[in-house]
Amino acid sequence: MSRMVVMVAALCGVLSAAAAGQAAEKNVEFTVDGQTVVGTLNLPDGVVKPPAVLLLHGFTGSRDELEIPAAKEGIFRRAARIWAARGFASLRIDFRGNGDSGGAFADMTLQGQVKDALAALDLLASEGEVDKDRIALVGWSMGGAVGAIVAGRTTHKLTSVSLWAPGTNMPASVALLFGADLVKQGLASGDAPVTAKLPWGAEVSLKSGFFRSLYAIDPVAEIARYKGPLLVAVGTKDDVVFPQPIAGQVLLDNHDGPEELWVQPMDHAFNAFEGVEMVDALIAKTGDFIAAGIK
């Protein structure tokens, strides 16, 4: 099958629709290049063939994404729950090397994440529980860069694409995170991983394939092939992808179609460490954009 997409199994049963009136969730697996990708499919109650949203997490993230301290809930998990109440299904995946998916983080590349996302769209279009003609995409940070590339390459018609604080110049963003010297070391390291320390203290190991991949694909060039509705949400306090709103506007400058730049006084995590207000505003804004795209 194209891009080696194979539906393997449900890892857990669908939650009862009667249980607290919540949307049904189940974990799914598919394979890409012989490795397992794990995702969570959220299905709204009482909706036959609902529209669906694919969510793509950021660098070092996972499918539930960053936990909001005040809510004890990951941002993507929260978005999936809120959108399910609006009648939208969603699939959030762990890229290979992240979360519960197979593969090693050190082997991660931008091209590999693009393959994972394209395969996830194939799964959504073929699994039968959602409307294959009403699929939207949401990506955050590096997942936003992946989303821009996927939007330009997928053979499936996307009803809308929403990119949250998307990476638009990935080499520059990674150099800001790691330092230019580490990037130079990574480019020359071959199959020997280099260890980088992130600003918040975490350490990651990556091979040269990752660093080289950042120069091999340009999200800004790729978005030009996507003609559907595009929302780019950026924050003026973002110190990871900046300067804003210029870094976000460049995507709209290279996109031909309905579009909106949503600018707020938020950081790269949408002020999640201050509470849920900005996160919920972003989820609501994106939900409205998704709804407008499927009408």
mmCIF file of C-alpha atoms in Angstrom:
data_model
loop_
_atom_site.group_PDB
_atom_site.id
_atom_site.type_symbol
_atom_site.label_atom_id
_atom_site.label_comp_id
_atom_site.label_asym_id
_atom_site.label_seq_id
_atom_site.Cartn_x
_atom_site.Cartn_y
_atom_site.Cartn_z
ATOM 1 C CA MET A 1 0.000 0.000 0.000
ATOM 2 C CA SER A 2 1.134 3.576 -0.558
ATOM 3 C CA ARG A 3 3.526 4.834 2.101
ATOM 4 C CA MET A 4 3.363 1.437 3.778
ATOM 5 C CA VAL A 5 0.145 2.248 5.591
ATOM 6 C CA VAL A 6 -1.312 -0.769 7.325
ATOM 7 C CA MET A 7 -3.981 -0.667 9.963
ATOM 8 C CA VAL A 8 -2.780 -3.100 12.569
ATOM 9 C CA ALA A 9 -5.117 -3.116 15.531
ATOM 10 C CA ALA A 10 -7.004 -1.154 18.105
ATOM 11 C CA LEU A 11 -4.962 -1.042 21.305
ATOM 12 C CA CYS A 12 -7.872 -0.255 23.522
ATOM 13 C CA GLY A 13 -11.629 -0.488 23.200
ATOM 14 C CA VAL A 14 -13.924 2.361 22.408
ATOM 15 C CA LEU A 15 -15.141 4.061 25.547
ATOM 16 C CA SER A 16 -18.849 3.680 26.138
ATOM 17 C CA ALA A 17 -20.849 6.576 24.734
ATOM 18 C CA ALA A 18 -22.955 6.416 27.854
ATOM 19 C CA ALA A 19 -19.960 6.906 30.123
ATOM 20 C CA ALA A 20 -20.150 10.518 31.265
ATOM 21 C CA GLY A 21 -21.418 11.495 27.822
ATOM 22 C CA GLN A 22 -17.884 11.720 26.501
ATOM 23 C CA ALA A 23 -16.636 11.186 22.984
ATOM 24 C CA ALA A 24 -15.275 7.760 22.202
ATOM 25 C CA GLU A 25 -11.499 7.381 21.944
ATOM 26 C CA LYS A 26 -9.427 4.470 20.753
ATOM 27 C CA ASN A 27 -5.780 4.014 20.021
ATOM 28 C CA VAL A 28 -4.770 2.864 16.547
ATOM 29 C CA GLU A 29 -1.559 1.664 14.955
ATOM 30 C CA PHE A 30 -0.227 1.778 11.403
ATOM 31 C CA THR A 31 3.205 1.204 9.947
ATOM 32 C CA VAL A 32 5.568 3.420 8.001
ATOM 33 C CA ASP A 33 8.764 1.913 6.598
ATOM 34 C CA GLY A 34 8.244 -1.116 8.820
ATOM 35 C CA GLN A 35 7.946 0.887 12.044
ATOM 36 C CA THR A 36 4.829 1.369 14.144
ATOM 37 C CA VAL A 37 3.096 4.726 14.455
ATOM 38 C CA VAL A 38 0.617 5.021 17.318
ATOM 39 C CA GLY A 39 -2.268 7.475 17.354
ATOM 40 C CA THR A 40 -5.466 8.247 19.237
ATOM 41 C CA LEU A 41 -8.686 8.498 17.244
ATOM 42 C CA ASN A 42 -11.382 10.580 18.945
ATOM 43 C CA LEU A 43 -14.915 10.076 17.607
ATOM 44 C CA PRO A 44 -17.792 12.381 18.620
ATOM 45 C CA ASP A 45 -20.911 10.734 20.000
ATOM 46 C CA GLY A 46 -23.952 10.460 17.766
ATOM 47 C CA VAL A 47 -22.294 11.744 14.587
ATOM 48 C CA VAL A 48 -22.205 9.486 11.548
ATOM 49 C CA LYS A 49 -19.171 10.043 9.304
ATOM 50 C CA PRO A 50 -17.977 13.179 11.114
ATOM 51 C CA PRO A 51 -15.379 15.540 9.670
ATOM 52 C CA ALA A 52 -11.920 14.821 11.028
ATOM 53 C CA VAL A 53 -8.802 16.707 12.080
ATOM 54 C CA LEU A 54 -5.227 15.391 12.000
ATOM 55 C CA LEU A 55 -3.041 16.867 14.768
ATOM 56 C CA LEU A 56 0.762 16.980 14.415
ATOM 57 C CA HIS A 57 2.845 17.576 17.540
ATOM 58 C CA GLY A 58 6.023 19.590 17.889
ATOM 59 C CA PHE A 59 9.706 18.811 18.436
ATOM 60 C CA THR A 60 10.205 16.398 21.389
ATOM 61 C CA GLY A 61 6.417 16.325 21.874
ATOM 62 C CA SER A 62 3.858 13.543 21.774
ATOM 63 C CA ARG A 63 0.272 13.145 20.689
ATOM 64 C CA ASP A 64 -1.368 14.615 23.818
ATOM 65 C CA GLU A 65 1.163 17.463 23.741
ATOM 66 C CA LEU A 66 2.297 19.756 26.557
ATOM 67 C CA GLU A 67 0.291 19.389 29.752
ATOM 68 C CA ILE A 68 -1.409 22.583 30.950
ATOM 69 C CA PRO A 69 -0.478 22.726 34.659
ATOM 70 C CA ALA A 70 -3.776 24.265 35.772
ATOM 71 C CA ALA A 71 -5.864 21.725 33.859
ATOM 72 C CA LYS A 72 -3.645 18.617 34.097
ATOM 73 C CA GLU A 73 -4.475 17.994 30.447
ATOM 74 C CA GLY A 74 -2.337 18.013 27.300
ATOM 75 C CA ILE A 75 -3.087 20.790 24.817
ATOM 76 C CA PHE A 76 -3.852 18.399 21.934
ATOM 77 C CA ARG A 77 -5.911 16.130 24.148
ATOM 78 C CA ARG A 78 -7.896 19.166 25.267
ATOM 79 C CA ALA A 79 -8.382 20.322 21.669
ATOM 80 C CA ALA A 80 -9.606 16.868 20.632
ATOM 81 C CA ARG A 81 -12.125 16.811 23.490
ATOM 82 C CA ILE A 82 -13.444 20.308 22.780
ATOM 83 C CA TRP A 83 -13.692 19.707 19.032
ATOM 84 C CA ALA A 84 -15.476 16.399 19.611
ATOM 85 C CA ALA A 85 -18.181 18.383 21.404
ATOM 86 C CA ARG A 86 -18.541 20.357 18.156
ATOM 87 C CA GLY A 87 -18.928 17.152 16.143
ATOM 88 C CA PHE A 88 -15.338 16.841 14.842
ATOM 89 C CA ALA A 89 -13.402 13.602 14.974
ATOM 90 C CA SER A 90 -9.642 13.838 15.373
ATOM 91 C CA LEU A 91 -6.517 11.737 15.054
ATOM 92 C CA ARG A 92 -3.437 12.759 17.012
ATOM 93 C CA ILE A 93 -0.278 10.757 16.371
ATOM 94 C CA ASP A 94 3.139 10.192 17.889
ATOM 95 C CA PHE A 95 5.755 10.678 15.208
ATOM 96 C CA ARG A 96 8.223 7.801 15.029
ATOM 97 C CA GLY A 97 10.839 8.092 17.748
ATOM 98 C CA ASN A 98 8.363 9.934 19.986
ATOM 99 C CA GLY A 99 5.793 8.838 22.541
ATOM 100 C CA ASP A 100 4.523 5.299 22.018
ATOM 101 C CA SER A 101 5.570 4.979 18.372
ATOM 102 C CA GLY A 102 8.432 2.815 17.196
ATOM 103 C CA GLY A 103 11.865 3.938 16.150
ATOM 104 C CA ALA A 104 14.565 5.916 17.924
ATOM 105 C CA PHE A 105 14.399 9.646 18.457
ATOM 106 C CA ALA A 106 18.014 9.941 17.288
ATOM 107 C CA ASP A 107 16.948 8.717 13.827
ATOM 108 C CA MET A 108 14.195 11.325 13.468
ATOM 109 C CA THR A 109 14.201 13.511 10.332
ATOM 110 C CA LEU A 110 11.873 16.095 8.869
ATOM 111 C CA GLN A 111 11.255 13.816 5.869
ATOM 112 C CA GLY A 112 10.346 10.963 8.214
ATOM 113 C CA GLN A 113 7.756 13.059 10.009
ATOM 114 C CA VAL A 114 6.275 14.108 6.681
ATOM 115 C CA LYS A 115 5.918 10.421 5.740
ATOM 116 C CA ASP A 116 4.211 9.703 9.066
ATOM 117 C CA ALA A 117 1.720 12.526 8.553
ATOM 118 C CA LEU A 118 0.955 11.538 4.959
ATOM 119 C CA ALA A 119 0.369 7.975 6.135
ATOM 120 C CA ALA A 120 -1.949 9.227 8.879
ATOM 121 C CA LEU A 121 -4.025 11.063 6.274
ATOM 122 C CA ASP A 122 -4.217 7.844 4.262
ATOM 123 C CA LEU A 123 -5.461 6.063 7.375
ATOM 124 C CA LEU A 124 -8.119 8.685 8.089
ATOM 125 C CA ALA A 125 -9.327 8.537 4.494
ATOM 126 C CA SER A 126 -9.573 4.746 4.502
ATOM 127 C CA GLU A 127 -10.644 3.666 7.974
ATOM 128 C CA GLY A 128 -14.354 4.234 7.332
ATOM 129 C CA GLU A 129 -15.538 5.982 10.493
ATOM 130 C CA VAL A 130 -14.960 9.570 9.344
ATOM 131 C CA ASP A 131 -15.838 11.553 6.218
ATOM 132 C CA LYS A 132 -12.816 11.144 3.952
ATOM 133 C CA ASP A 133 -13.819 14.254 2.020
ATOM 134 C CA ARG A 134 -13.828 16.484 5.108
ATOM 135 C CA ILE A 135 -10.378 16.246 6.668
ATOM 136 C CA ALA A 136 -8.538 19.206 8.196
ATOM 137 C CA LEU A 137 -4.974 19.456 9.501
ATOM 138 C CA VAL A 138 -3.508 21.185 12.559
ATOM 139 C CA GLY A 139 0.224 21.354 13.333
ATOM 140 C CA TRP A 140 2.173 23.018 16.122
ATOM 141 C CA SER A 141 5.773 24.286 15.911
ATOM 142 C CA MET A 142 7.844 21.683 14.027
ATOM 143 C CA GLY A 143 4.540 19.905 13.495
ATOM 144 C CA GLY A 144 3.432 23.123 11.826
ATOM 145 C CA ALA A 145 6.395 22.948 9.468
ATOM 146 C CA VAL A 146 5.486 19.331 8.742
ATOM 147 C CA GLY A 147 1.862 20.388 8.252
ATOM 148 C CA ALA A 148 2.812 23.019 5.680
ATOM 149 C CA ILE A 149 4.818 20.438 3.726
ATOM 150 C CA VAL A 150 2.088 17.812 3.951
ATOM 151 C CA ALA A 151 -0.553 20.312 2.829
ATOM 152 C CA GLY A 152 1.420 20.849 -0.345
ATOM 153 C CA ARG A 153 2.086 17.169 -0.995
ATOM 154 C CA THR A 154 -0.955 15.142 0.054
ATOM 155 C CA THR A 155 -3.244 13.696 -2.600
ATOM 156 C CA HIS A 156 -6.196 14.121 -0.219
ATOM 157 C CA LYS A 157 -8.196 17.322 -0.379
ATOM 158 C CA LEU A 158 -7.877 19.168 2.931
ATOM 159 C CA THR A 159 -10.799 21.348 3.979
ATOM 160 C CA SER A 160 -8.465 23.600 5.988
ATOM 161 C CA VAL A 161 -4.964 23.799 7.428
ATOM 162 C CA SER A 162 -4.237 25.498 10.760
ATOM 163 C CA LEU A 163 -0.615 26.040 11.790
ATOM 164 C CA TRP A 164 0.161 27.042 15.369
ATOM 165 C CA ALA A 165 3.503 28.861 15.869
ATOM 166 C CA PRO A 166 4.826 26.951 12.849
ATOM 167 C CA GLY A 167 8.504 26.630 12.058
ATOM 168 C CA THR A 168 9.143 28.480 8.815
ATOM 169 C CA ASN A 169 12.953 28.558 8.867
ATOM 170 C CA MET A 170 13.837 25.280 10.534
ATOM 171 C CA PRO A 171 17.649 25.596 10.349
ATOM 172 C CA ALA A 172 17.475 28.975 12.098
ATOM 173 C CA SER A 173 15.036 27.723 14.741
ATOM 174 C CA VAL A 174 17.204 24.713 15.587
ATOM 175 C CA ALA A 175 20.347 26.863 15.666
ATOM 176 C CA LEU A 176 18.613 29.140 18.173
ATOM 177 C CA LEU A 177 17.658 26.136 20.305
ATOM 178 C CA PHE A 178 20.995 24.313 20.192
ATOM 179 C CA GLY A 179 23.545 26.907 19.153
ATOM 180 C CA ALA A 180 25.270 27.170 15.781
ATOM 181 C CA ASP A 181 28.301 25.149 16.857
ATOM 182 C CA LEU A 182 26.134 22.160 17.814
ATOM 183 C CA VAL A 183 24.348 22.328 14.459
ATOM 184 C CA LYS A 184 27.712 22.300 12.661
ATOM 185 C CA GLN A 185 28.765 19.325 14.752
ATOM 186 C CA GLY A 186 25.490 17.557 13.997
ATOM 187 C CA LEU A 187 25.803 18.085 10.263
ATOM 188 C CA ALA A 188 29.192 16.367 10.307
ATOM 189 C CA SER A 189 28.410 13.603 12.804
ATOM 190 C CA GLY A 190 27.190 10.899 10.424
ATOM 191 C CA ASP A 191 25.630 7.964 12.274
ATOM 192 C CA ALA A 192 27.148 9.036 15.582
ATOM 193 C CA PRO A 193 24.479 10.984 17.481
ATOM 194 C CA VAL A 194 25.308 14.313 19.073
ATOM 195 C CA THR A 195 23.713 15.360 22.349
ATOM 196 C CA ALA A 196 22.066 18.748 22.607
ATOM 197 C CA LYS A 197 20.677 20.501 25.668
ATOM 198 C CA LEU A 198 17.416 22.334 25.244
ATOM 199 C CA PRO A 199 16.765 25.712 26.948
ATOM 200 C CA TRP A 200 14.428 24.070 29.472
ATOM 201 C CA GLY A 201 17.086 21.566 30.528
ATOM 202 C CA ALA A 202 16.134 18.423 28.612
ATOM 203 C CA GLU A 203 18.780 16.627 26.560
ATOM 204 C CA VAL A 204 18.247 14.969 23.185
ATOM 205 C CA SER A 205 20.519 12.964 20.900
ATOM 206 C CA LEU A 206 20.242 13.309 17.126
ATOM 207 C CA LYS A 207 22.172 12.075 14.110
ATOM 208 C CA SER A 208 23.297 14.089 11.117
ATOM 209 C CA GLY A 209 20.248 12.969 9.144
ATOM 210 C CA PHE A 210 18.074 15.222 11.291
ATOM 211 C CA PHE A 211 20.257 18.285 10.810
ATOM 212 C CA ARG A 212 20.605 17.694 7.074
ATOM 213 C CA SER A 213 16.861 17.222 6.682
ATOM 214 C CA LEU A 214 16.221 20.750 7.918
ATOM 215 C CA TYR A 215 17.937 22.107 4.807
ATOM 216 C CA ALA A 216 16.342 19.623 2.398
ATOM 217 C CA ILE A 217 12.704 20.777 2.627
ATOM 218 C CA ASP A 218 11.344 24.328 2.830
ATOM 219 C CA PRO A 219 7.870 24.590 4.435
ATOM 220 C CA VAL A 220 7.367 28.040 2.935
ATOM 221 C CA ALA A 221 7.963 26.770 -0.595
ATOM 222 C CA GLU A 222 5.780 23.708 -0.019
ATOM 223 C CA ILE A 223 2.737 25.663 1.205
ATOM 224 C CA ALA A 224 2.535 27.360 -2.190
ATOM 225 C CA ARG A 225 1.067 24.147 -3.612
ATOM 226 C CA TYR A 226 -1.822 24.178 -1.146
ATOM 227 C CA LYS A 227 -4.771 26.324 -2.294
ATOM 228 C CA GLY A 228 -7.254 25.703 0.512
ATOM 229 C CA PRO A 229 -8.048 27.753 3.636
ATOM 230 C CA LEU A 230 -4.986 28.495 5.788
ATOM 231 C CA LEU A 231 -4.898 29.784 9.376
ATOM 232 C CA VAL A 232 -1.547 30.739 10.898
ATOM 233 C CA ALA A 233 -1.638 31.492 14.640
ATOM 234 C CA VAL A 234 1.403 33.227 16.144
ATOM 235 C CA GLY A 235 2.362 34.961 19.383
ATOM 236 C CA THR A 236 4.270 38.179 19.852
ATOM 237 C CA LYS A 237 5.928 36.668 22.969
ATOM 238 C CA ASP A 238 7.220 33.600 21.108
ATOM 239 C CA ASP A 239 10.970 33.238 21.716
ATOM 240 C CA VAL A 240 11.282 29.914 19.858
ATOM 241 C CA VAL A 241 9.905 30.844 16.422
ATOM 242 C CA PHE A 242 10.507 34.558 15.986
ATOM 243 C CA PRO A 243 10.330 37.402 15.115
ATOM 244 C CA GLN A 244 6.542 37.397 15.037
ATOM 245 C CA PRO A 245 4.303 38.092 13.256
ATOM 246 C CA ILE A 246 6.849 38.209 10.413
ATOM 247 C CA ALA A 247 7.765 34.521 10.706
ATOM 248 C CA GLY A 248 4.115 33.553 10.352
ATOM 249 C CA GLN A 249 3.266 36.062 7.652
ATOM 250 C CA VAL A 250 5.826 34.530 5.286
ATOM 251 C CA LEU A 251 3.610 31.460 4.937
ATOM 252 C CA LEU A 252 0.639 33.595 3.903
ATOM 253 C CA ASP A 253 2.831 35.530 1.481
ATOM 254 C CA ASN A 254 3.552 32.259 -0.331
ATOM 255 C CA HIS A 255 0.032 30.837 -0.133
ATOM 256 C CA ASP A 256 -2.674 31.439 -2.729
ATOM 257 C CA GLY A 257 -6.109 30.920 -1.196
ATOM 258 C CA PRO A 258 -8.345 31.937 1.727
ATOM 259 C CA GLU A 259 -6.119 32.770 4.680
ATOM 260 C CA GLU A 260 -5.861 34.442 8.052
ATOM 261 C CA LEU A 261 -3.011 35.447 10.348
ATOM 262 C CA TRP A 262 -4.129 35.347 13.997
ATOM 263 C CA VAL A 263 -1.735 37.296 16.225
ATOM 264 C CA GLN A 264 -1.976 37.253 20.012
ATOM 265 C CA PRO A 265 0.232 38.274 22.987
ATOM 266 C CA MET A 266 1.213 34.658 23.658
ATOM 267 C CA ASP A 267 4.407 32.630 23.908
ATOM 268 C CA HIS A 268 5.303 29.466 22.015
ATOM 269 C CA ALA A 269 3.097 27.406 24.350
ATOM 270 C CA PHE A 270 0.133 29.799 24.112
ATOM 271 C CA ASN A 271 0.625 30.983 27.722
ATOM 272 C CA ALA A 272 -0.267 27.483 28.953
ATOM 273 C CA PHE A 273 1.816 27.935 32.112
ATOM 274 C CA GLU A 274 -0.358 30.903 33.056
ATOM 275 C CA GLY A 275 -3.645 29.028 32.690
ATOM 276 C CA VAL A 276 -6.099 27.859 30.031
ATOM 277 C CA GLU A 277 -7.467 31.181 28.752
ATOM 278 C CA MET A 278 -5.203 31.642 25.719
ATOM 279 C CA VAL A 279 -5.093 27.931 24.910
ATOM 280 C CA ASP A 280 -8.883 27.808 24.886
ATOM 281 C CA ALA A 281 -9.056 30.923 22.719
ATOM 282 C CA LEU A 282 -6.723 29.276 20.201
ATOM 283 C CA ILE A 283 -8.712 26.030 20.240
ATOM 284 C CA ALA A 284 -11.973 27.959 19.752
ATOM 285 C CA LYS A 285 -10.526 30.083 16.937
ATOM 286 C CA THR A 286 -9.192 26.989 15.183
ATOM 287 C CA GLY A 287 -12.484 25.168 15.690
ATOM 288 C CA ASP A 288 -14.336 28.040 14.021
ATOM 289 C CA PHE A 289 -11.855 27.948 11.125
ATOM 290 C CA ILE A 290 -12.287 24.196 10.727
ATOM 291 C CA ALA A 291 -16.076 24.556 10.798
ATOM 292 C CA ALA A 292 -16.001 27.274 8.137
ATOM 293 C CA GLY A 293 -13.870 25.061 5.899
ATOM 294 C CA ILE A 294 -16.303 22.136 5.906
ATOM 295 C CA LYS A 295 -19.440 24.124 5.083
#
